[in-house]
PDB file of C-alpha atoms in Angstrom:
ATOM      1  CA  ALA T   1      88.882  93.753 117.484  1.00 77.00           C
ATOM      2  CA  GLN T   2      91.966  94.864 115.650  1.00 84.00           C
ATOM      3  CA  THR T   3      95.344  93.578 116.794  1.00 91.00           C
ATOM      4  CA  VAL T   4      98.935  94.316 115.864  1.00 95.00           C
ATOM      5  CA  THR T   5     101.665  91.749 116.385  1.00 96.00           C
ATOM      6  CA  GLN T   6     105.404  92.270 116.308  1.00 97.00           C
ATOM      7  CA  SER T   7     107.085  88.914 116.734  1.00 95.00           C
ATOM      8  CA  GLN T   8     110.728  90.206 117.087  1.00 95.00           C
ATOM      9  CA  PRO T   9     111.278  91.688 120.546  1.00 95.00           C
ATOM     10  CA  GLU T  10     114.871  92.597 119.646  1.00 96.00           C
ATOM     11  CA  MET T  11     117.088  92.739 116.573  1.00 97.00           C
ATOM     12  CA  SER T  12     120.637  93.732 115.825  1.00 97.00           C
ATOM     13  CA  VAL T  13     122.223  94.969 112.615  1.00 97.00           C
ATOM     14  CA  GLN T  14     125.689  96.013 111.601  1.00 97.00           C
ATOM     15  CA  GLU T  15     126.063  99.695 110.816  1.00 97.00           C
ATOM     16  CA  ALA T  16     125.519 100.330 107.057  1.00 97.00           C
ATOM     17  CA  GLU T  17     123.691  97.097 106.621  1.00 97.00           C
ATOM     18  CA  THR T  18     119.970  96.510 105.918  1.00 98.00           C
ATOM     19  CA  VAL T  19     117.452  95.225 108.388  1.00 98.00           C
ATOM     20  CA  THR T  20     113.781  94.290 108.151  1.00 98.00           C
ATOM     21  CA  LEU T  21     111.327  94.482 111.077  1.00 98.00           C
ATOM     22  CA  SER T  22     108.189  92.438 110.852  1.00 98.00           C
ATOM     23  CA  CYS T  23     104.615  93.289 111.689  1.00 98.00           C
ATOM     24  CA  THR T  24     101.321  91.511 111.159  1.00 98.00           C
ATOM     25  CA  TYR T  25      97.873  92.804 111.964  1.00 97.00           C
ATOM     26  CA  ASP T  26      94.369  91.625 112.063  1.00 95.00           C
ATOM     27  CA  THR T  27      91.302  93.593 110.983  1.00 92.00           C
ATOM     28  CA  SER T  28      88.000  93.071 109.231  1.00 90.00           C
ATOM     29  CA  GLU T  29      88.133  96.556 107.782  1.00 88.00           C
ATOM     30  CA  SER T  30      89.256  97.257 104.195  1.00 87.00           C
ATOM     31  CA  ASP T  31      90.316 100.861 104.561  1.00 87.00           C
ATOM     32  CA  TYR T  32      92.872 101.766 107.154  1.00 90.00           C
ATOM     33  CA  TYR T  33      96.306 103.268 107.885  1.00 91.00           C
ATOM     34  CA  LEU T  34      99.428 101.554 109.014  1.00 95.00           C
ATOM     35  CA  PHE T  35     102.367 103.301 110.661  1.00 96.00           C
ATOM     36  CA  TRP T  36     105.810 102.657 111.993  1.00 97.00           C
ATOM     37  CA  TYR T  37     106.811 104.861 114.954  1.00 96.00           C
ATOM     38  CA  LYS T  38     110.298 105.131 116.361  1.00 96.00           C
ATOM     39  CA  GLN T  39     111.015 105.709 120.034  1.00 95.00           C
ATOM     40  CA  PRO T  40     114.674 106.610 120.664  1.00 94.00           C
ATOM     41  CA  PRO T  41     116.180 106.688 124.221  1.00 90.00           C
ATOM     42  CA  SER T  42     114.671 110.139 124.622  1.00 90.00           C
ATOM     43  CA  ARG T  43     111.256 108.265 124.646  1.00 90.00           C
ATOM     44  CA  GLN T  44     109.763 110.718 122.140  1.00 92.00           C
ATOM     45  CA  MET T  45     107.395 108.999 119.718  1.00 94.00           C
ATOM     46  CA  ILE T  46     108.389 109.836 116.134  1.00 94.00           C
ATOM     47  CA  LEU T  47     106.491 108.864 113.027  1.00 94.00           C
ATOM     48  CA  VAL T  48     108.799 107.090 110.605  1.00 96.00           C
ATOM     49  CA  ILE T  49     106.469 106.121 107.763  1.00 96.00           C
ATOM     50  CA  ARG T  50     102.788 105.803 106.876  1.00 94.00           C
ATOM     51  CA  GLN T  51     100.940 103.546 104.493  1.00 94.00           C
ATOM     52  CA  GLU T  52      97.391 103.901 103.297  1.00 91.00           C
ATOM     53  CA  ALA T  53      95.726 100.520 102.793  1.00 91.00           C
ATOM     54  CA  TYR T  54      94.015 101.642  99.560  1.00 89.00           C
ATOM     55  CA  LYS T  55      97.390 102.414  97.979  1.00 89.00           C
ATOM     56  CA  GLN T  56      99.147  99.432  96.336  1.00 86.00           C
ATOM     57  CA  GLN T  57     102.469 101.239  96.117  1.00 92.00           C
ATOM     58  CA  ASN T  58     104.703 100.702  99.074  1.00 95.00           C
ATOM     59  CA  ALA T  59     105.590 103.867 101.065  1.00 94.00           C
ATOM     60  CA  THR T  60     109.195 105.132 101.121  1.00 94.00           C
ATOM     61  CA  GLU T  61     110.859 107.759 103.195  1.00 93.00           C
ATOM     62  CA  ASN T  62     114.550 108.117 102.425  1.00 95.00           C
ATOM     63  CA  ARG T  63     116.300 105.018 103.934  1.00 97.00           C
ATOM     64  CA  PHE T  64     113.017 103.652 105.271  1.00 97.00           C
ATOM     65  CA  SER T  65     110.544 101.628 103.161  1.00 97.00           C
ATOM     66  CA  VAL T  66     107.749  99.181 103.793  1.00 97.00           C
ATOM     67  CA  ASN T  67     106.594  95.954 102.309  1.00 97.00           C
ATOM     68  CA  PHE T  68     102.812  96.095 102.535  1.00 97.00           C
ATOM     69  CA  GLN T  69     101.020  92.795 101.788  1.00 96.00           C
ATOM     70  CA  LYS T  70      97.361  93.538 102.287  1.00 95.00           C
ATOM     71  CA  ALA T  71      96.070  90.013 101.685  1.00 94.00           C
ATOM     72  CA  ALA T  72      98.554  88.578 104.101  1.00 96.00           C
ATOM     73  CA  LYS T  73      98.005  91.488 106.552  1.00 96.00           C
ATOM     74  CA  SER T  74     101.711  92.027 106.733  1.00 97.00           C
ATOM     75  CA  PHE T  75     103.534  95.343 107.049  1.00 97.00           C
ATOM     76  CA  SER T  76     107.314  95.139 107.384  1.00 98.00           C
ATOM     77  CA  LEU T  77     109.800  97.987 107.724  1.00 98.00           C
ATOM     78  CA  LYS T  78     113.092  97.895 105.884  1.00 98.00           C
ATOM     79  CA  ILE T  79     115.906 100.204 107.040  1.00 98.00           C
ATOM     80  CA  SER T  80     118.741 100.542 104.500  1.00 98.00           C
ATOM     81  CA  ASP T  81     122.255 101.761 105.292  1.00 97.00           C
ATOM     82  CA  SER T  82     121.593 101.517 109.058  1.00 97.00           C
ATOM     83  CA  GLN T  83     123.048 104.305 111.161  1.00 97.00           C
ATOM     84  CA  LEU T  84     123.794 104.523 114.849  1.00 96.00           C
ATOM     85  CA  GLY T  85     120.940 107.031 115.239  1.00 96.00           C
ATOM     86  CA  ASP T  86     118.469 104.341 114.033  1.00 97.00           C
ATOM     87  CA  ALA T  87     118.939 102.527 117.395  1.00 97.00           C
ATOM     88  CA  ALA T  88     115.494 102.735 119.022  1.00 97.00           C
ATOM     89  CA  MET T  89     112.320 100.878 119.765  1.00 96.00           C
ATOM     90  CA  TYR T  90     110.172 100.592 116.699  1.00 97.00           C
ATOM     91  CA  PHE T  91     106.357 100.240 116.985  1.00 97.00           C
ATOM     92  CA  CYS T  92     104.023  99.108 114.268  1.00 97.00           C
ATOM     93  CA  ALA T  93     100.592 100.660 114.504  1.00 96.00           C
ATOM     94  CA  TYR T  94      97.118 100.513 112.917  1.00 94.00           C
ATOM     95  CA  ARG T  95      94.214 102.913 112.557  1.00 89.00           C
ATOM     96  CA  ASP T  96      90.835 102.653 110.804  1.00 83.00           C
ATOM     97  CA  ARG T  97      90.472 105.251 108.022  1.00 75.00           C
ATOM     98  CA  ASN T  98      86.782 105.891 108.273  1.00 69.00           C
ATOM     99  CA  ARG T  99      86.602 106.386 111.994  1.00 66.00           C
ATOM    100  CA  ASP T 100      88.506 108.745 114.171  1.00 59.00           C
ATOM    101  CA  ASP T 101      89.486 105.887 116.363  1.00 72.00           C
ATOM    102  CA  LYS T 102      92.405 104.962 118.542  1.00 80.00           C
ATOM    103  CA  ILE T 103      95.718 103.958 117.094  1.00 87.00           C
ATOM    104  CA  ILE T 104      96.606 100.425 118.084  1.00 91.00           C
ATOM    105  CA  PHE T 105     100.234  99.635 118.724  1.00 94.00           C
ATOM    106  CA  GLY T 106     102.246  96.431 118.597  1.00 95.00           C
ATOM    107  CA  LYS T 107     104.572  95.615 121.519  1.00 93.00           C
ATOM    108  CA  GLY T 108     107.593  96.907 119.701  1.00 95.00           C
ATOM    109  CA  THR T 109     110.933  95.725 118.376  1.00 97.00           C
ATOM    110  CA  ARG T 110     114.157  97.006 120.021  1.00 96.00           C
ATOM    111  CA  LEU T 111     116.734  97.630 117.242  1.00 97.00           C
ATOM    112  CA  HIS T 112     120.436  97.642 118.153  1.00 97.00           C
ATOM    113  CA  ILE T 113     122.969  99.039 115.675  1.00 97.00           C
ATOM    114  CA  LEU T 114     126.398  97.424 115.924  1.00 96.00           C
ATOM    115  CA  PRO T 115     129.327  99.699 115.017  1.00 92.00           C
TER     116      PRO T 115
ATOM    117  CA  ASP E   1     108.520 119.630 117.942  1.00 81.00           C
ATOM    118  CA  SER E   2     105.216 117.791 117.442  1.00 82.00           C
ATOM    119  CA  GLY E   3     103.122 120.733 118.630  1.00 91.00           C
ATOM    120  CA  VAL E   4     101.613 118.654 121.468  1.00 96.00           C
ATOM    121  CA  THR E   5     102.583 119.922 124.893  1.00 97.00           C
ATOM    122  CA  GLN E   6     102.411 117.842 128.049  1.00 97.00           C
ATOM    123  CA  THR E   7     102.960 119.109 131.572  1.00 97.00           C
ATOM    124  CA  PRO E   8     104.670 118.342 133.839  1.00 97.00           C
ATOM    125  CA  LYS E   9     107.554 116.431 132.325  1.00 96.00           C
ATOM    126  CA  HIS E  10     108.323 114.597 135.519  1.00 96.00           C
ATOM    127  CA  LEU E  11     106.218 113.906 138.560  1.00 97.00           C
ATOM    128  CA  ILE E  12     107.089 112.108 141.786  1.00 97.00           C
ATOM    129  CA  THR E  13     104.391 111.382 144.286  1.00 97.00           C
ATOM    130  CA  ALA E  14     103.497 108.995 147.084  1.00 97.00           C
ATOM    131  CA  THR E  15     101.164 106.054 147.047  1.00 97.00           C
ATOM    132  CA  GLY E  16      97.574 106.968 147.669  1.00 97.00           C
ATOM    133  CA  GLN E  17      97.929 110.463 146.189  1.00 98.00           C
ATOM    134  CA  ARG E  18      96.142 112.021 143.285  1.00 98.00           C
ATOM    135  CA  VAL E  19      97.780 113.773 140.321  1.00 98.00           C
ATOM    136  CA  THR E  20      96.641 115.583 137.179  1.00 98.00           C
ATOM    137  CA  LEU E  21      98.447 115.388 133.894  1.00 98.00           C
ATOM    138  CA  ARG E  22      97.790 118.065 131.340  1.00 98.00           C
ATOM    139  CA  CYS E  23      97.889 118.016 127.541  1.00 98.00           C
ATOM    140  CA  SER E  24      97.567 120.757 125.006  1.00 97.00           C
ATOM    141  CA  PRO E  25      96.935 119.310 121.509  1.00 95.00           C
ATOM    142  CA  ARG E  26      98.317 120.730 118.209  1.00 92.00           C
ATOM    143  CA  SER E  27      96.488 123.827 117.129  1.00 89.00           C
ATOM    144  CA  GLY E  28      93.222 122.815 115.534  1.00 85.00           C
ATOM    145  CA  ASP E  29      93.357 119.179 116.459  1.00 89.00           C
ATOM    146  CA  LEU E  30      90.049 117.875 117.834  1.00 89.00           C
ATOM    147  CA  SER E  31      91.102 114.453 119.081  1.00 90.00           C
ATOM    148  CA  VAL E  32      93.196 113.788 122.132  1.00 94.00           C
ATOM    149  CA  TYR E  33      94.454 110.327 123.078  1.00 94.00           C
ATOM    150  CA  TRP E  34      96.021 109.126 126.309  1.00 97.00           C
ATOM    151  CA  TYR E  35      98.460 106.202 126.413  1.00 96.00           C
ATOM    152  CA  GLN E  36     100.351 104.547 129.232  1.00 96.00           C
ATOM    153  CA  GLN E  37     103.802 103.047 128.691  1.00 95.00           C
ATOM    154  CA  SER E  38     105.256 101.037 131.572  1.00 90.00           C
ATOM    155  CA  LEU E  39     108.946 100.327 131.623  1.00 80.00           C
ATOM    156  CA  ASP E  40     110.082  98.670 128.353  1.00 70.00           C
ATOM    157  CA  GLN E  41     106.532  97.891 127.416  1.00 77.00           C
ATOM    158  CA  GLY E  42     104.324  98.926 124.533  1.00 85.00           C
ATOM    159  CA  LEU E  43     101.775 101.709 124.525  1.00 92.00           C
ATOM    160  CA  GLN E  44      98.516 100.852 126.210  1.00 92.00           C
ATOM    161  CA  PHE E  45      95.558 102.919 125.005  1.00 92.00           C
ATOM    162  CA  LEU E  46      93.660 104.538 127.883  1.00 95.00           C
ATOM    163  CA  ILE E  47      91.069 106.898 126.475  1.00 95.00           C
ATOM    164  CA  GLN E  48      90.202 109.160 123.546  1.00 92.00           C
ATOM    165  CA  TYR E  49      88.267 112.402 123.453  1.00 93.00           C
ATOM    166  CA  TYR E  50      86.966 114.091 120.329  1.00 89.00           C
ATOM    167  CA  ASN E  51      85.860 117.734 120.468  1.00 90.00           C
ATOM    168  CA  GLY E  52      85.002 117.511 124.142  1.00 93.00           C
ATOM    169  CA  GLU E  53      83.281 114.082 124.140  1.00 92.00           C
ATOM    170  CA  GLU E  54      84.589 110.708 125.052  1.00 92.00           C
ATOM    171  CA  ARG E  55      85.085 108.734 121.842  1.00 88.00           C
ATOM    172  CA  ALA E  56      86.798 105.476 122.835  1.00 88.00           C
ATOM    173  CA  LYS E  57      87.880 103.813 126.026  1.00 90.00           C
ATOM    174  CA  GLY E  58      90.699 101.284 126.504  1.00 90.00           C
ATOM    175  CA  ASN E  59      91.989  99.533 129.569  1.00 85.00           C
ATOM    176  CA  ILE E  60      91.620 102.540 131.811  1.00 93.00           C
ATOM    177  CA  LEU E  61      91.320 101.877 135.509  1.00 95.00           C
ATOM    178  CA  GLU E  62      88.382 103.180 137.439  1.00 96.00           C
ATOM    179  CA  ARG E  63      90.834 105.226 139.572  1.00 97.00           C
ATOM    180  CA  PHE E  64      91.747 107.127 136.388  1.00 97.00           C
ATOM    181  CA  SER E  65      89.564 109.639 134.649  1.00 97.00           C
ATOM    182  CA  ALA E  66      89.985 112.227 131.912  1.00 97.00           C
ATOM    183  CA  GLN E  67      88.260 115.117 130.297  1.00 97.00           C
ATOM    184  CA  GLN E  68      88.592 117.450 127.352  1.00 97.00           C
ATOM    185  CA  PHE E  69      87.793 121.107 127.863  1.00 96.00           C
ATOM    186  CA  PRO E  70      86.149 123.553 125.446  1.00 95.00           C
ATOM    187  CA  ASP E  71      89.567 124.949 124.476  1.00 94.00           C
ATOM    188  CA  LEU E  72      90.433 121.283 123.541  1.00 95.00           C
ATOM    189  CA  HIS E  73      93.093 120.768 126.133  1.00 96.00           C
ATOM    190  CA  SER E  74      92.803 117.598 128.160  1.00 98.00           C
ATOM    191  CA  GLU E  75      93.574 116.404 131.590  1.00 98.00           C
ATOM    192  CA  LEU E  76      94.184 112.881 132.880  1.00 98.00           C
ATOM    193  CA  ASN E  77      93.454 112.409 136.578  1.00 98.00           C
ATOM    194  CA  LEU E  78      95.050 109.514 138.395  1.00 98.00           C
ATOM    195  CA  SER E  79      93.904 108.851 142.012  1.00 97.00           C
ATOM    196  CA  SER E  80      94.696 106.436 144.772  1.00 97.00           C
ATOM    197  CA  LEU E  81      98.076 105.951 143.160  1.00 97.00           C
ATOM    198  CA  GLU E  82      99.826 102.638 143.423  1.00 97.00           C
ATOM    199  CA  LEU E  83     103.437 101.720 142.776  1.00 96.00           C
ATOM    200  CA  GLY E  84     102.383  99.965 139.586  1.00 94.00           C
ATOM    201  CA  ASP E  85     101.012 103.190 138.141  1.00 96.00           C
ATOM    202  CA  SER E  86     104.608 104.382 137.663  1.00 96.00           C
ATOM    203  CA  ALA E  87     104.953 104.867 133.910  1.00 96.00           C
ATOM    204  CA  LEU E  88     105.349 107.282 131.042  1.00 96.00           C
ATOM    205  CA  TYR E  89     102.006 108.783 130.123  1.00 97.00           C
ATOM    206  CA  PHE E  90     101.707 110.063 126.559  1.00 97.00           C
ATOM    207  CA  CYS E  91      99.155 112.354 125.106  1.00 97.00           C
ATOM    208  CA  ALA E  92      98.613 112.471 121.317  1.00 95.00           C
ATOM    209  CA  SER E  93      96.420 114.517 119.095  1.00 93.00           C
ATOM    210  CA  SER E  94      94.991 114.305 115.580  1.00 87.00           C
ATOM    211  CA  ALA E  95      92.056 115.305 113.400  1.00 73.00           C
ATOM    212  CA  SER E  96      91.897 118.961 112.536  1.00 60.00           C
ATOM    213  CA  ARG E  97      88.704 120.681 111.604  1.00 55.00           C
ATOM    214  CA  ASP E  98      89.861 121.058 107.986  1.00 53.00           C
ATOM    215  CA  ARG E  99      90.809 117.507 107.341  1.00 57.00           C
ATOM    216  CA  MET E 100      91.110 114.136 108.992  1.00 61.00           C
ATOM    217  CA  ASN E 101      94.762 113.601 109.949  1.00 60.00           C
ATOM    218  CA  THR E 102      95.984 110.128 109.450  1.00 75.00           C
ATOM    219  CA  GLU E 103      98.643 109.870 112.165  1.00 83.00           C
ATOM    220  CA  ALA E 104      98.689 111.002 115.725  1.00 88.00           C
ATOM    221  CA  PHE E 105     101.279 113.456 117.010  1.00 92.00           C
ATOM    222  CA  PHE E 106     102.686 112.723 120.332  1.00 95.00           C
ATOM    223  CA  GLY E 107     103.777 114.880 123.242  1.00 96.00           C
ATOM    224  CA  GLN E 108     107.036 114.178 125.060  1.00 95.00           C
ATOM    225  CA  GLY E 109     105.251 112.357 127.804  1.00 96.00           C
ATOM    226  CA  THR E 110     104.924 112.745 131.598  1.00 97.00           C
ATOM    227  CA  ARG E 111     107.120 110.482 133.584  1.00 96.00           C
ATOM    228  CA  LEU E 112     105.183 109.541 136.713  1.00 97.00           C
ATOM    229  CA  THR E 113     107.001 107.896 139.611  1.00 97.00           C
ATOM    230  CA  VAL E 114     105.004 106.657 142.534  1.00 97.00           C
ATOM    231  CA  VAL E 115     107.079 106.020 145.684  1.00 97.00           C
TER     232      VAL E 115
END
């Protein structure tokens, strides 16, 4: 069974600095998607960024980028120029590409932004 | 706005009671997922329906059941409620008829409080 592990329950970063959130996953599949979702205090689940496993290029969305290491099964999220609005719970998630299957979430990392 | 609608937003009920949570997926999405998020916890997958049929089952209690109707909306039924069932229940949808979506789009959740 696929699993997603986030080893950092909480992290803090100074405003305007850069922070990296870690995620590892386990799967026997070769074709899949990886995601980072953000859950602010409103509790809404918001997609931050998506990576297709067949793409070697790391995904980027404005200040958010990932470091996807397929062989190591690692998928970290880098937030540049951190802003107060980035404070949230961040969930790493996995989904098989070839099956319309459930999305499996890690336990989350709570990110604090220090002014 | 994700396009996924969940009702009600808040629900307070007594132990032993039964409640029904409702989800309307994004227009055209065939898959509906239900997740449970207890206080400061990750998202636990409960069940998935695809075009009216059960597709995958997670750690869903026998006291809980769900269904997806011909118009693709879904309902999650929780019975014999216990204090520990208090949680945020999310519905998510994906997979349109035209193409396989990669990510799931989440509703705003139903906050269930059992007293």
